[in-house]
Amino acid sequence: QVQLVESGGGLVQAGGSLRLSCAASGRTFSSYAMGWFRQAPGKEREFVGAVDWVGTRTDYAHSVKGRFTISRDNAKNTVFLQMNSLKPEDTAVYYCGAAVAWVPSRVNLYAYWGQGTQVTVSS
């Protein structure tokens, strides 16, 4: 079992940057592909980005491509989401998830989730 804890959210002005972290417990972190998703009020959880087990393959939603970068440090059991050029429409609760298979955007196939961290972008 994997426990995930997100951090790094906050309030930022449009055009600003934030770096989210997701710390995982356990010794099997490198066995999981990791994804970031977000959920705004009244909307479904949507895919943001994912990174494979060793950090060599990534995938992004079209809406964040070129602005967000996902990476991982298996020695520290942590996955990161660097968010640049933030827009008000990026406002949401951001969640990290762990999946055994490479299923970047398939939210229902992620086995473990963190509690989320709020990101608010003001205009």
Coordinates of C-alpha atoms in Angstrom, one line a residue:
Q1 CA 0.0 0.0 0.0
V2 CA 1.1 3.5 -0.8
Q3 CA 0.2 6.7 1.1
L4 CA 0.5 10.0 -0.7
V5 CA 0.7 13.5 0.7
E6 CA 0.5 16.6 -1.5
S7 CA 1.9 20.0 -0.6
G8 CA 2.9 23.3 -2.2
G9 CA -0.5 24.7 -3.1
G10 CA -1.5 28.2 -2.4
L11 CA -2.7 31.5 -3.8
V12 CA -0.8 33.0 -6.8
Q13 CA -1.4 35.7 -9.3
A14 CA -2.0 34.9 -13.0
G15 CA 1.3 34.4 -14.7
G16 CA 3.0 33.2 -11.5
S17 CA 4.4 29.8 -10.7
L18 CA 4.0 27.1 -8.1
R19 CA 5.7 23.8 -7.4
L20 CA 3.6 21.0 -6.0
S21 CA 5.1 18.0 -4.3
C22 CA 3.7 14.6 -3.6
A23 CA 5.5 12.5 -1.0
A24 CA 4.9 8.8 -0.9
S25 CA 5.4 6.3 1.9
G26 CA 6.7 2.8 1.5
R27 CA 9.6 1.2 -0.3
T28 CA 7.8 0.5 -3.6
F29 CA 7.4 4.0 -4.9
S30 CA 9.4 3.2 -8.1
S31 CA 6.8 0.4 -8.9
Y32 CA 4.2 3.1 -9.6
A33 CA 3.6 5.4 -12.4
M34 CA 2.5 8.7 -11.0
G35 CA -0.1 11.1 -12.2
W36 CA -1.4 14.6 -11.3
F37 CA -5.1 15.4 -11.6
R38 CA -7.2 18.4 -10.6
Q39 CA -10.8 19.0 -9.7
A40 CA -12.5 22.4 -9.7
P41 CA -15.8 22.9 -7.9
G42 CA -18.7 21.2 -9.7
K43 CA -16.4 19.5 -12.2
E44 CA -15.1 16.1 -12.6
R45 CA -11.5 15.2 -11.8
E46 CA -9.4 15.8 -14.8
F47 CA -5.9 14.7 -16.0
V48 CA -3.0 17.1 -15.7
G49 CA 0.1 15.0 -16.3
A50 CA 1.8 11.7 -15.6
V51 CA 5.3 10.3 -15.3
D52 CA 6.4 6.7 -15.7
W53 CA 8.2 4.6 -13.1
V54 CA 11.7 5.9 -13.8
G55 CA 10.9 9.4 -15.0
T56 CA 11.8 8.9 -18.7
R57 CA 8.3 9.2 -20.1
T58 CA 5.7 11.9 -19.5
D59 CA 2.3 12.8 -20.7
Y60 CA 0.3 16.0 -20.3
A61 CA -3.1 17.4 -20.9
H62 CA -3.3 19.7 -23.8
S63 CA -4.4 22.6 -21.6
V64 CA -1.1 22.5 -19.6
K65 CA 1.4 21.4 -22.1
G66 CA 4.3 23.8 -22.3
R67 CA 3.5 25.3 -19.0
F68 CA 3.6 22.4 -16.5
T69 CA 6.4 19.9 -16.0
I70 CA 6.1 16.7 -14.0
S71 CA 9.2 14.9 -12.6
R72 CA 10.0 12.4 -9.9
D73 CA 12.9 11.6 -7.5
N74 CA 12.7 7.9 -6.6
A75 CA 15.4 8.3 -4.0
K76 CA 13.2 10.7 -2.1
N77 CA 9.9 9.0 -2.9
T78 CA 8.5 12.2 -4.3
V79 CA 6.9 13.4 -7.5
F80 CA 6.7 17.1 -8.5
L81 CA 4.5 19.3 -10.6
Q82 CA 6.2 22.6 -11.7
M83 CA 3.4 25.0 -12.8
N84 CA 4.4 28.1 -14.7
S85 CA 2.4 30.8 -16.4
L86 CA -0.6 30.0 -14.3
K87 CA -4.0 31.0 -15.4
P88 CA -7.2 31.5 -13.4
E89 CA -8.7 28.5 -15.0
D90 CA -5.9 26.4 -13.4
T91 CA -7.7 27.0 -10.0
A92 CA -8.6 23.6 -8.5
V93 CA -7.7 21.1 -5.9
Y94 CA -4.7 19.1 -7.2
Y95 CA -4.3 15.4 -6.5
C96 CA -1.5 13.0 -7.1
G97 CA -2.2 9.4 -7.8
A98 CA -0.3 6.1 -8.2
A99 CA -0.9 3.5 -10.8
V100 CA 0.7 0.1 -11.4
A101 CA 0.3 0.4 -15.2
W102 CA 1.1 3.2 -17.6
V103 CA -2.4 4.7 -17.9
P104 CA -1.7 8.4 -17.8
S105 CA -5.2 9.9 -18.1
R106 CA -7.4 7.0 -17.0
V107 CA -8.4 8.3 -13.5
N108 CA -10.3 5.1 -12.6
L109 CA -7.1 3.0 -12.9
Y110 CA -5.1 4.9 -10.3
A111 CA -5.0 2.7 -7.1
Y112 CA -3.9 5.3 -4.6
W113 CA -4.7 9.0 -4.1
G114 CA -3.5 11.8 -1.8
Q115 CA -5.8 14.2 0.0
G116 CA -5.2 17.1 -2.4
T117 CA -3.8 20.6 -2.2
Q118 CA -5.6 23.8 -3.2
V119 CA -4.3 26.0 -6.0
T120 CA -5.9 29.3 -6.5
V121 CA -4.9 31.6 -9.3
S122 CA -6.2 35.2 -9.1
S123 CA -6.7 37.4 -12.2

